[in-house]
Coordinates of C-alpha atoms in Angstrom, one line a residue:
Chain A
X1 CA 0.0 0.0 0.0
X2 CA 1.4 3.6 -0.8
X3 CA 2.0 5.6 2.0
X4 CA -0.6 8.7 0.3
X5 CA -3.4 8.4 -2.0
X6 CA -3.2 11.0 -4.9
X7 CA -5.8 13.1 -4.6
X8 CA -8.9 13.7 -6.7
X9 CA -11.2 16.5 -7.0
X10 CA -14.6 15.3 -5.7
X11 CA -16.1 16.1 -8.9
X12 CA -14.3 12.9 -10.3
X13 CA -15.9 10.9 -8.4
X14 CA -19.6 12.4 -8.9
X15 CA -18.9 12.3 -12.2
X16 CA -17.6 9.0 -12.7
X17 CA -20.9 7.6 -11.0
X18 CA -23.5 9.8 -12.9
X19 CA -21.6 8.3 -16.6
X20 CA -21.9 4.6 -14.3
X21 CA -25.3 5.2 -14.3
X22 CA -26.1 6.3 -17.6
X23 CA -23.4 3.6 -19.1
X24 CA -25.2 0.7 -16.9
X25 CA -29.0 1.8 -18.1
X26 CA -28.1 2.2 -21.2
X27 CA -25.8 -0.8 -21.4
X28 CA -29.0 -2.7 -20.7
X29 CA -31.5 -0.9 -23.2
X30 CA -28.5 -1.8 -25.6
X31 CA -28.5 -5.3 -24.6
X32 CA -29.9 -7.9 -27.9
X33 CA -33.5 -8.1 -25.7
X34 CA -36.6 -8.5 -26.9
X35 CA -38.8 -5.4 -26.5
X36 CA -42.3 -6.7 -27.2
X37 CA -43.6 -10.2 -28.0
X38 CA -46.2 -11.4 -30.3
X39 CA -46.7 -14.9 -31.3
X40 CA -48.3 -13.2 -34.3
X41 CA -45.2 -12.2 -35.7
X42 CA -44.2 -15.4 -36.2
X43 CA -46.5 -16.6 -38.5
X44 CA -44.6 -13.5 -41.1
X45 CA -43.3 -15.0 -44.0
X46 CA -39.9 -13.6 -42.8
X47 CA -39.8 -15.5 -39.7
X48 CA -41.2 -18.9 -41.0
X49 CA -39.0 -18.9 -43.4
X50 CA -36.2 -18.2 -41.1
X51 CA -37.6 -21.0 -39.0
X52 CA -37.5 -23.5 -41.6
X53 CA -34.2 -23.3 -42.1
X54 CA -33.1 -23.2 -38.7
X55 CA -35.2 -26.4 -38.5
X56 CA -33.1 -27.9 -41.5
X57 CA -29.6 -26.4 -39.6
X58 CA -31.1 -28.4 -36.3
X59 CA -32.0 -31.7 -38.2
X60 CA -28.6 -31.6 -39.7
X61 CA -27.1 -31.8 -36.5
X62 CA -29.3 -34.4 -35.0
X63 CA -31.6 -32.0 -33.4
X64 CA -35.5 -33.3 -34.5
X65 CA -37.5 -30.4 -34.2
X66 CA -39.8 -28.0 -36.8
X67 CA -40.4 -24.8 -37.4
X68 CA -43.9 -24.7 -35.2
X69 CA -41.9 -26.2 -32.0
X70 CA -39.0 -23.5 -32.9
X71 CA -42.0 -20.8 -32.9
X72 CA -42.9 -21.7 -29.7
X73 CA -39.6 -22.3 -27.9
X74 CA -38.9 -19.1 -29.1
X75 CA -41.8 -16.9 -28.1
X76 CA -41.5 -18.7 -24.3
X77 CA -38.1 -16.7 -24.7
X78 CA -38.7 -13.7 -26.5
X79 CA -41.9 -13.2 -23.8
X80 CA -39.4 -13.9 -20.6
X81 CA -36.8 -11.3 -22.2
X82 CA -39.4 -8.5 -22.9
X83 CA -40.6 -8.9 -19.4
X84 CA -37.5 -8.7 -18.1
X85 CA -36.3 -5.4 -20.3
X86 CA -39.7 -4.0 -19.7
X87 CA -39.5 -3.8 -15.7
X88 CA -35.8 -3.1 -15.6
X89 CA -35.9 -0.2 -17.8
X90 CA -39.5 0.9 -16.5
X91 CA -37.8 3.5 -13.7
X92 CA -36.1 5.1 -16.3
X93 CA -39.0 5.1 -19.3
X94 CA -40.1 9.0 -18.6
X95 CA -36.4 10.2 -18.8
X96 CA -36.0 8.1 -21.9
X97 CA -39.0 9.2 -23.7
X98 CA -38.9 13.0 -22.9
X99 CA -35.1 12.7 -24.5
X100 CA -35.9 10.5 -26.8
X101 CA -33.0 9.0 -26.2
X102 CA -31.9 5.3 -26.1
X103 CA -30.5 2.4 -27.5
X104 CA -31.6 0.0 -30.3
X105 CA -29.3 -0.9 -33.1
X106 CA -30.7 -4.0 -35.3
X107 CA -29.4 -3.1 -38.5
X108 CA -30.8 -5.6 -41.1
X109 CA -31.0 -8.1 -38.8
X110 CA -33.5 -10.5 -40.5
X111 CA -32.7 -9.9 -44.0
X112 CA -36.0 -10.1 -45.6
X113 CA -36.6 -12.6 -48.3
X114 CA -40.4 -11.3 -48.7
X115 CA -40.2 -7.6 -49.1
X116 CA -43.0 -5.7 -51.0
X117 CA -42.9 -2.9 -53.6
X118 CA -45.2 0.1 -53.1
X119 CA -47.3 0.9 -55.8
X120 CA -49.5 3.8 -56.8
X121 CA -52.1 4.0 -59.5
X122 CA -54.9 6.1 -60.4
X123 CA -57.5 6.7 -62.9
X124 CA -60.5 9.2 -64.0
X125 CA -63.8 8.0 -63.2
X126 CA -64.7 5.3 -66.0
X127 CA -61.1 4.9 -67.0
X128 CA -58.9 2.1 -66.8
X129 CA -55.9 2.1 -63.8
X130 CA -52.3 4.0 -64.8
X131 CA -49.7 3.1 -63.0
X132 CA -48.1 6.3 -61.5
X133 CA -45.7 5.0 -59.0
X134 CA -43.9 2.0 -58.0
X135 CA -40.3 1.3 -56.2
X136 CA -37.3 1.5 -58.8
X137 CA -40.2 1.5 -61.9
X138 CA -38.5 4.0 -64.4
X139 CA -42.0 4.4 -66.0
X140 CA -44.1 5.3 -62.8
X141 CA -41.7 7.9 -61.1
X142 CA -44.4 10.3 -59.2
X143 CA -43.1 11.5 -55.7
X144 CA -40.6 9.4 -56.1
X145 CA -38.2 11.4 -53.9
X146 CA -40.7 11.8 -51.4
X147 CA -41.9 7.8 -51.4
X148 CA -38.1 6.9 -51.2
X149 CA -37.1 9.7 -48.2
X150 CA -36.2 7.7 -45.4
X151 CA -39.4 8.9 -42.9
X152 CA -41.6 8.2 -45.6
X153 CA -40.3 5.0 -46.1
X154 CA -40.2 4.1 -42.6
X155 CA -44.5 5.0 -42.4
X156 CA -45.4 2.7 -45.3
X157 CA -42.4 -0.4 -45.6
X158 CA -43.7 -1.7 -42.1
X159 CA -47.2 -2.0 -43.2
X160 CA -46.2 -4.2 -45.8
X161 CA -47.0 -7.8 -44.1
X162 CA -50.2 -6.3 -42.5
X163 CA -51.3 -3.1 -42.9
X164 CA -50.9 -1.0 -39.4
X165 CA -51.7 2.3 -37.4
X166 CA -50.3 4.7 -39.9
X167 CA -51.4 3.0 -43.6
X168 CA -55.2 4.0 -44.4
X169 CA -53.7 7.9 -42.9
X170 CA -50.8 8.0 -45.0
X171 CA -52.9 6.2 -48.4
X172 CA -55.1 9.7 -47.4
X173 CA -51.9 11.2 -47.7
X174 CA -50.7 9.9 -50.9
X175 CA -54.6 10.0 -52.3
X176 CA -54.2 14.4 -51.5
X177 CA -50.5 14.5 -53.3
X178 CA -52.0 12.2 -56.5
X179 CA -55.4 14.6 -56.6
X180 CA -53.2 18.1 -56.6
X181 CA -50.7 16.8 -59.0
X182 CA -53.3 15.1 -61.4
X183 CA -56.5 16.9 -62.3
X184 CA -58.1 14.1 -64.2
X185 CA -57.6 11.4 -62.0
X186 CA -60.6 10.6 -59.6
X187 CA -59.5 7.3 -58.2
X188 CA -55.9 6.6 -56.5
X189 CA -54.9 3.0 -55.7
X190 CA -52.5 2.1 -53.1
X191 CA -51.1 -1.2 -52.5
X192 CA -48.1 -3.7 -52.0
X193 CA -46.7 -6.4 -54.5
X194 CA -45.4 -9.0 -52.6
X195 CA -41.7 -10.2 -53.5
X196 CA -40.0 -13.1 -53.3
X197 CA -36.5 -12.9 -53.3
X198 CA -34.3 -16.3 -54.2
X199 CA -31.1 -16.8 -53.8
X200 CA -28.6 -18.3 -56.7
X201 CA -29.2 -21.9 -57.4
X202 CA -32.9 -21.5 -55.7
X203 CA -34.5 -20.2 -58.9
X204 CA -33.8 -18.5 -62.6
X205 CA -35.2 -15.6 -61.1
X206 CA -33.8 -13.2 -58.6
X207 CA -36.9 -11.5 -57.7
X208 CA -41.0 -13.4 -58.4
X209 CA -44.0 -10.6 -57.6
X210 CA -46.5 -12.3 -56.9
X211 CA -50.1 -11.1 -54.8
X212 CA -51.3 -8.0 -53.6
X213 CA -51.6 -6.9 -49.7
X214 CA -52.8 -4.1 -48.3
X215 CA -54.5 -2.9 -51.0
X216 CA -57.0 0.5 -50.4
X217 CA -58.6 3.4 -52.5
X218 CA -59.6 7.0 -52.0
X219 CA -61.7 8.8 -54.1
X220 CA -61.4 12.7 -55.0
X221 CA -63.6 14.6 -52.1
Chain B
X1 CA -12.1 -2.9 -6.3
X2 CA -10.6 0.7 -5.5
X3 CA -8.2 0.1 -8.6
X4 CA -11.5 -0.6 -10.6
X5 CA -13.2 2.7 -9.1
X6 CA -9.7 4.2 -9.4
X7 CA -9.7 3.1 -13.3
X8 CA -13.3 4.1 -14.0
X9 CA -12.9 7.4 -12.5
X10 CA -9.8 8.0 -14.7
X11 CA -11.2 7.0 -17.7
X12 CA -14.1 10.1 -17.5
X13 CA -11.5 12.6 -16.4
X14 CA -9.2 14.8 -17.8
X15 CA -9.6 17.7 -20.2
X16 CA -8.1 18.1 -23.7
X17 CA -8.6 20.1 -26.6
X18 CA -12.0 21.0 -28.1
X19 CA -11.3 20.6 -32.0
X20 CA -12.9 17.0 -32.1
X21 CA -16.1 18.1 -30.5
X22 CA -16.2 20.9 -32.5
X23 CA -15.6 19.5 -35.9
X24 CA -18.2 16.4 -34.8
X25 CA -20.9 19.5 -33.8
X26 CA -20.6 20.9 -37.4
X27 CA -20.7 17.8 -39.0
X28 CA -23.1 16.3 -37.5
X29 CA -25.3 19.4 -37.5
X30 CA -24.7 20.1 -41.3
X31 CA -26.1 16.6 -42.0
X32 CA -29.0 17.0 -39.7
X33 CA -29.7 20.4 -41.0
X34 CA -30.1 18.9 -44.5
X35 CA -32.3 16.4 -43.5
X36 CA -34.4 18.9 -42.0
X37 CA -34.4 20.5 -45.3
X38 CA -35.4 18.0 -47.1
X39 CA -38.7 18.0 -45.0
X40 CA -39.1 21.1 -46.1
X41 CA -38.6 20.7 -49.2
X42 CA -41.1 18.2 -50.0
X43 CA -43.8 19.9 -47.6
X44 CA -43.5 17.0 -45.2
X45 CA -44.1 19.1 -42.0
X46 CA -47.9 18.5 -42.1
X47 CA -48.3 14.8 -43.2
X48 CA -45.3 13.8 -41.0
X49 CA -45.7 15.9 -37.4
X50 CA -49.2 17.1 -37.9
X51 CA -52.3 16.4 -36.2
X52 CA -54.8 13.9 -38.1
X53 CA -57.0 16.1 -39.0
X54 CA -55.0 18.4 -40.8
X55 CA -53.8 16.1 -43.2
X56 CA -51.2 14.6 -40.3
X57 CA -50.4 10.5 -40.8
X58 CA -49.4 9.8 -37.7
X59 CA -52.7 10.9 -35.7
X60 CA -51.3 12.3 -32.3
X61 CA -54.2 13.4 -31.1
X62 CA -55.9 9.8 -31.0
X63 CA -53.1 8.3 -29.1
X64 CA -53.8 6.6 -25.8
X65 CA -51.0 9.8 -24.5
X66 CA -50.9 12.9 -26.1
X67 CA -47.6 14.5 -26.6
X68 CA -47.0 16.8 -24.7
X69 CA -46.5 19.6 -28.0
X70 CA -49.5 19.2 -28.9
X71 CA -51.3 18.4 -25.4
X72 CA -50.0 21.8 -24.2
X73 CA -50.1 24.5 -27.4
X74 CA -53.2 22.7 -28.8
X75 CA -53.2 20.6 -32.1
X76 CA -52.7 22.1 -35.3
X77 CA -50.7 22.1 -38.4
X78 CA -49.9 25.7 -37.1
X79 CA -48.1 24.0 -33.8
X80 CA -46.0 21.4 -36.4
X81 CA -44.8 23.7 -38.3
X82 CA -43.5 26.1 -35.3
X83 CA -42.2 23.3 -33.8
X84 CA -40.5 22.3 -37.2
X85 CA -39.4 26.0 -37.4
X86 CA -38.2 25.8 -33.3
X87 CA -36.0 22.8 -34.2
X88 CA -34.4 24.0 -37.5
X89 CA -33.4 26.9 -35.6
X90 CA -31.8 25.3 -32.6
X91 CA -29.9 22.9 -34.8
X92 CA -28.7 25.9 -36.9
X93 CA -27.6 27.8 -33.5
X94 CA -26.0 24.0 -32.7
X95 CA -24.0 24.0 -35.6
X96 CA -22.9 27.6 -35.5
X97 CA -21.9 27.2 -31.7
X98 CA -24.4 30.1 -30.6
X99 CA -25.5 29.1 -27.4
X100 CA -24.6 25.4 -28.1
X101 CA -25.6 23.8 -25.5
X102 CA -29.1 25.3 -24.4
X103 CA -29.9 24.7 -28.1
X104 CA -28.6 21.2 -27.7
X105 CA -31.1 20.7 -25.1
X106 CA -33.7 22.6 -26.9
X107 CA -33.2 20.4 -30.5
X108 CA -33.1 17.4 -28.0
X109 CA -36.8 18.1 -26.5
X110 CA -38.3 19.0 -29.9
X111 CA -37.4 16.2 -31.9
X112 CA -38.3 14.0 -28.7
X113 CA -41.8 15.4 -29.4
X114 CA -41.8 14.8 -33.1
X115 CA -40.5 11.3 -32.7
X116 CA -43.8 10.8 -30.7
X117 CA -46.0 11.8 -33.1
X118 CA -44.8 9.3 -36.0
X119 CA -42.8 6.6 -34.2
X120 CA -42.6 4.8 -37.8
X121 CA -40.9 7.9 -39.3
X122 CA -38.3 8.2 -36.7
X123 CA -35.4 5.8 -37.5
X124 CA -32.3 4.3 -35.2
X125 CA -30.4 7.5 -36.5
X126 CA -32.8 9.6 -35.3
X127 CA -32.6 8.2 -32.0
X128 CA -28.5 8.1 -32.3
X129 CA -28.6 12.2 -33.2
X130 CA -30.8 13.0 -29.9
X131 CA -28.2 10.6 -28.0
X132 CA -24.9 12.7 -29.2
X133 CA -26.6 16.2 -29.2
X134 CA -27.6 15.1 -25.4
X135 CA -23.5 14.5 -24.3
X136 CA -23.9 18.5 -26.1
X137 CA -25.8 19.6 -23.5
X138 CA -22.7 18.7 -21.0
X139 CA -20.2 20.3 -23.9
X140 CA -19.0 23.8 -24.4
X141 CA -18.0 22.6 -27.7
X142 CA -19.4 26.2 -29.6
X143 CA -16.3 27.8 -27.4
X144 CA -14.0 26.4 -30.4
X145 CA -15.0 27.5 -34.1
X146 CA -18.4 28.3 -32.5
X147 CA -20.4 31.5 -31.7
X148 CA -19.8 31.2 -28.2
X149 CA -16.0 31.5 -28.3
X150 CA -16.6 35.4 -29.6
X151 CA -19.6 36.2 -26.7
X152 CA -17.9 34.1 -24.3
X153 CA -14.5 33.5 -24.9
X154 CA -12.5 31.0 -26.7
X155 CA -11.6 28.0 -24.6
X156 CA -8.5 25.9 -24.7
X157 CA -9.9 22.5 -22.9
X158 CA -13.1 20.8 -22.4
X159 CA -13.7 17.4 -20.6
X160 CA -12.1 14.5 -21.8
X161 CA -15.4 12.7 -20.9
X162 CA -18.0 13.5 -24.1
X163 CA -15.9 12.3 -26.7
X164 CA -15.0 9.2 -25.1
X165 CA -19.3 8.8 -24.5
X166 CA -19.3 9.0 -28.3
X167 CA -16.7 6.5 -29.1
X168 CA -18.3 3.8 -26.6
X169 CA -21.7 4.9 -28.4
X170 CA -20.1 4.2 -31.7
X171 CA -18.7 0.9 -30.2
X172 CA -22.3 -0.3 -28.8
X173 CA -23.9 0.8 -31.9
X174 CA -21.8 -1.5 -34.2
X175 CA -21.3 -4.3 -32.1
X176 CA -24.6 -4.8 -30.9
X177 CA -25.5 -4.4 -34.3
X178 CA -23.5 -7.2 -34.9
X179 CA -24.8 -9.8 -32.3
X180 CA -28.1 -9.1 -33.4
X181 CA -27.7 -11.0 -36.7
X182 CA -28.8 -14.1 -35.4
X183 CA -30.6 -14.8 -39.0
X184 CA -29.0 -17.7 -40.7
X185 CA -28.3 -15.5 -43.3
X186 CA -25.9 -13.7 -42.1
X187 CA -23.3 -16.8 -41.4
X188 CA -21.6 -19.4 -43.3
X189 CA -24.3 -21.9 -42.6
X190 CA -26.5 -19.6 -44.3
X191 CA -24.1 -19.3 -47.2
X192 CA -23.3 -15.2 -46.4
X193 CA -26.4 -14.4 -48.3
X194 CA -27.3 -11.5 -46.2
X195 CA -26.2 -8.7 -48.3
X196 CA -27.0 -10.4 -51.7
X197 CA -30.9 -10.4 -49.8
X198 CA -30.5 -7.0 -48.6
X199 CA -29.9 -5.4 -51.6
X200 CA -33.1 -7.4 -53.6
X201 CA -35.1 -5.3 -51.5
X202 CA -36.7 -2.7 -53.8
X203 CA -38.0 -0.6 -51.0
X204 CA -34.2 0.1 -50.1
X205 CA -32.2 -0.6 -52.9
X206 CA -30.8 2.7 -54.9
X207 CA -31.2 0.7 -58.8
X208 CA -32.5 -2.8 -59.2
X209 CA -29.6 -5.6 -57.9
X210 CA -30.4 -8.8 -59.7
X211 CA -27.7 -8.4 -61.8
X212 CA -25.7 -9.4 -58.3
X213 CA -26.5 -13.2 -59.4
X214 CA -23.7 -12.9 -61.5
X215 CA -21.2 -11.5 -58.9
X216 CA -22.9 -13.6 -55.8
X217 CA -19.4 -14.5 -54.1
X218 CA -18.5 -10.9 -53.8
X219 CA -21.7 -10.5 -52.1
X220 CA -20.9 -13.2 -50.0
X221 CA -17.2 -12.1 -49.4
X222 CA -19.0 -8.3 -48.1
X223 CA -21.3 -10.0 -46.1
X224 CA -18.7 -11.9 -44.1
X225 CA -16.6 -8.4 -43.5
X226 CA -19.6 -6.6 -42.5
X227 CA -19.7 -9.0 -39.6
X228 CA -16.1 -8.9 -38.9
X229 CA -15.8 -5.4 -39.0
X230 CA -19.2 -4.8 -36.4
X231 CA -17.8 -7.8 -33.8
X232 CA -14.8 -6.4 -34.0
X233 CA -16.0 -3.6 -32.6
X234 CA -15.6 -5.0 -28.9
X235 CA -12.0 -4.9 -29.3
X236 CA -11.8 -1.0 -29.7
X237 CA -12.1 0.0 -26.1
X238 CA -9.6 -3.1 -25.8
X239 CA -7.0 -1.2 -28.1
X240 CA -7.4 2.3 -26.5
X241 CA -6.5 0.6 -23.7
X242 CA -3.6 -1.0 -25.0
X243 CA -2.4 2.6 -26.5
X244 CA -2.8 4.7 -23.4
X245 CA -0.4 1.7 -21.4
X246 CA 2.1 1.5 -23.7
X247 CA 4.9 0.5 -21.2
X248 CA 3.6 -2.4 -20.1
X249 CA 4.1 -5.9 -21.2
X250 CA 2.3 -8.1 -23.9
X251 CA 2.5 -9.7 -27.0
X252 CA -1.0 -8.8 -28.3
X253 CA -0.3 -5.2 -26.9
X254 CA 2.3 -4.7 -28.6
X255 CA 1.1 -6.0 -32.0
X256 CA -2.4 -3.5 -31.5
X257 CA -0.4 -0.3 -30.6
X258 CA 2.4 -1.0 -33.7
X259 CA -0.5 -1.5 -35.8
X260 CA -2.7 1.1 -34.4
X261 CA -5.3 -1.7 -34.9
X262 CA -8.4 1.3 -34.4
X263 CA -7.3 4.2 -37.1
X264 CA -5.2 1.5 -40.0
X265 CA -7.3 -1.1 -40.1
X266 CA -11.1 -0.8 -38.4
X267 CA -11.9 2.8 -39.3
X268 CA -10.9 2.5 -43.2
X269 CA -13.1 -0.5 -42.8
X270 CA -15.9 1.3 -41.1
X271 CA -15.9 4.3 -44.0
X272 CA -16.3 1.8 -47.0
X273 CA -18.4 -0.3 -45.3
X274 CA -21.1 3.2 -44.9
X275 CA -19.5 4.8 -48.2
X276 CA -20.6 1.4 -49.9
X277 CA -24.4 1.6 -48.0
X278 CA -24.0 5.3 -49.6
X279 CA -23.7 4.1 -52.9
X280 CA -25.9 1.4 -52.9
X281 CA -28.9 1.8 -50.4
X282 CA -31.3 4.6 -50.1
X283 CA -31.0 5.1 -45.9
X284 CA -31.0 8.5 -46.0
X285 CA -28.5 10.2 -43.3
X286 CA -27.5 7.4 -41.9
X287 CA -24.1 6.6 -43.5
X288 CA -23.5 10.2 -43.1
X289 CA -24.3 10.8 -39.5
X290 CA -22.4 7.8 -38.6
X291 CA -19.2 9.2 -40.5
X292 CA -19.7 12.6 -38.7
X293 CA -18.8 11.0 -35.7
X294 CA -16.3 9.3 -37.0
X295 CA -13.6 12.0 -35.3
X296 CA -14.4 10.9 -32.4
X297 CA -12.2 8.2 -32.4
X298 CA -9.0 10.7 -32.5
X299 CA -7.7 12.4 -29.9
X300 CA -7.5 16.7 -30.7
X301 CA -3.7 16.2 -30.9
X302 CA -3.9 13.5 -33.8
X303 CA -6.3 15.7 -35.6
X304 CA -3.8 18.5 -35.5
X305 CA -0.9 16.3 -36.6
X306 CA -3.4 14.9 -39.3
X307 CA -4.5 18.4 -40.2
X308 CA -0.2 20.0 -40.1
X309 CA 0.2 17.0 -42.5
X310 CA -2.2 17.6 -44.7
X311 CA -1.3 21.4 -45.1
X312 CA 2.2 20.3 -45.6
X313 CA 1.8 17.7 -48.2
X314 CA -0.5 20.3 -50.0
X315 CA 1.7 23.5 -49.6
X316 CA -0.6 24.9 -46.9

């Protein structure tokens, strides 16, 4: 043991324990956890098909077991981790929120085999559908730097699988934009075209379209 | 224990010069201002922050909680757009170091509010640019190449503390990233077919990518760096460690600190890796905010060595 301790302003130490906190909360809002669970989600084409070949991956080590079983060995855990985040990080949730601060950082995490591409199409009242917009479509470029900005993008690529909160408001949306821009159209068609991407070896194609989801209308007021 | 304390407490002190946090504020607030703009631009104040019935998608008024913008000034297009108007201001003032860190605070608290109204259209970089402008709020980084150096005086130090928060920010962002990819796809049991996937997706892809069929074992080779690069991002506190104990013993030390592991060999990695999302992905800000804080990872005195070298090499 030295015979004196160097000193320290006290501010060190306050200082150092205020960044433990901060670096220990969100540490743990960092942490690869679960933040909701819904055995719905599983059922996604994205998810069954990544549980079908993690039931191959099993089987090819010995491991019997199928995608359903996966499902629900997984949910059991995704629930217990949500929980878990949820309570831990429930003292903190006002400070978080009014900030809007935090930590979440799943970059591409499930790359998506099933994606869809937005499309737009309107027409006057007895005429026949034109397509006006539709991702990477040369021919049908309307708003396409608005449909491509990223905050746009975020409202409608999540509606994609099932059609949430923010899609009949921002079809509206899209409905007001075709209307101004177009005089003569009365009718504006939103929609997804469901993709399937396959991988080399899988099919001749890289990309099938196939089906329509989400599919709504607005008429001119 | 007490050398843990002892070693924690050291790591958040000191002081050193401000030119990082400076250069990082006007990045970062240059990018953010022309996203801002870009809102503008397409008349995306309404549709994005407003309330339903003026044409707003994200229906804040409906919500089981009410933000508090529109809960306390009422809820209006009107409200949006001064609230639009408030945070292009404060990020301006940000960028300019007028009054950095009260507008720091201020930017912080506004976009907070916005993010509430359309949690779709706020993405992770949103929620990284409220998390660096909050270590701001600490910072009297506008006393350097700000506003504030000429009402308040230049300053010659700052804490050491906000731009080593940024670099373990940067660290937890990539590497938690990188445990995250659980999906087969992004391992050789799933044949590294991640990025090849990725880039078939027409809702992000800049131009159509089937032609990467032809090329699939590059995609494959990227894949496989893209997780190297983000797990390797646990060892980067591990090789500032290793440079600021130079003296002491080890093999591996030695090899990180003659290699300078961090600046040589991750970082170059790092900027294609977001130069090549650039090019090929339409993420908006993302590859550029991340870049902006890039600097962090230097310490003021190897930015002015960087910057004397640079002046020298071009006649400066």
């Amino acid at each position: 043991m030295t015979p004196w301790r160097r000193w320290h302003p006290p501010w060190d130490d306050v200082r150092a324990v205020l960044l433990l906190g901060v670096v220990v909360v969100h540490g743990f809002a960092a942490a690869p956890l679960a933040r909701s669970a819904s055995r719905k989600r599983f059922d996604l084409p994205l998810a069954r098909d990544e549980l079908a070949r993690l039931a191959t991956l099993a089987g090819r080590v010995g491991i019997d077991t199928s995608a359903e079983q996966l499902a629900d060995s997984a949910y059991d855990v995704v629930r217990a981790q949500s929980g878990l985040r949820n309570a831990v990080l429930a003292p903190f949730a006002d400070a978080l929120e009014l900030t809007g601060t935090g930590q979440a950082w799943g970059l591409f995490t499930y790359p998506d085999r099933f994606p869809a591409r937005l499309v737009v199409e309107g027409r006057p009242a007895e005429g026949a559908w034109r397509r006006l917009y539709a991702s990477l479509d040369p021919n049908a470029t309307f708003n396409r730097d608005k449909f491509v900005y990223r905050r746009i993008r975020g409202v409608y690529d999540g509606n994609s699988d099932k059609a949430g909160r923010a899609w009949d408001p921002f079809v509206s949306w899209v409905g007001m934009e075709v209307f101004a821009a177009y005089p003569e159209i009365d009718e504006v068609r939103v929609k997804f075209r469901g993709i399937h991407t396959y991988e080399p070896g899988e099919s001749a194609e890289a990309l099938v379209e196939s089906g329509e989801r989400a599919v709504r209308v607005r008429r001119r007021p | 224990m007490s050398g843990v304390w002892s070693w924690w407490r050291s790591l958040w002190a000191g002081a050193e010069h401000p030119s990082v946090m400076a250069v990082i504020r006007v990045l970062v607030g240059v990018v953010f201002l022309y996203d801002l703009a870009l809102v503008w631009q397409y008349h995306l104040i309404t549709p994005l922050w407003g309330p339903g019935g003026a044409g707003g998608i994200g229906d804040p008024s409906n919500r089981a909680q009410v933000v508090e913008l529109y809960r306390w000034f009422g809820d209006s297009a009107h409200v949006a757009r001064w609230a639009f108007r408030a945070l292009f201001g404060a990020v301006l003032c940000f960028t300019l170091g007028l009054f950095t860190r009260p507008m720091a605070l201020l930017a912080v608290l506004i976009y907070a509010q916005l993010a509430r109204v359309l949690p779709d259209a706020d993405r992770g970089i949103d929620m990284l640019l409220r998390n660096v402008l909050f270590i701001y709020v600490f910072v009297p980084a506008g006393r350097f190449w700000g506003a504030d150096a000429r009402l308040f005086g230049p300053l010659g130090r700052i804490p050491a503390w906000p731009r080593r928060l940024i670099v373990l920010q940067l660290v937890v962002v990539y590497f938690t990233a990188g445990i995250q990819k659980t999906a087969v796809a992004w391992w050789p049991w799933g044949g590294f077919s991640a990025l090849y996937v990725v880039l078939q997706d027409i809702a992000i892809a800049r131009i159509p990518f089937s032609w990467l069929r032809q090329v699939y074992p590059v995609t494959q080779l990227f894949t496989a760096i893209t997780m190297v690069f983000e797990l390797l991002a646990c060892l980067v506190p591990l090789a500032y460690w290793y440079r600021s104990t130079p003296l002491r013993a080890g093999w591996l030390r030695a090899q990180f600190n003659r290699n300078a592991i961090v600046t040589r060999w991750w970082l170059p990695m790092g900027v294609c890796l977001h130069v090549g999302i650039a090019a090929s992905m339409q993420l908006g800000i993302f590859p550029w905010v991340m870049l902006a804080l890039y600097p962090a990872f230097f310490h003021p005195d190897e930015l002015a060595r960087g910057w004397r070298r640079m002046r020298g090499e071009f006649g400066g």
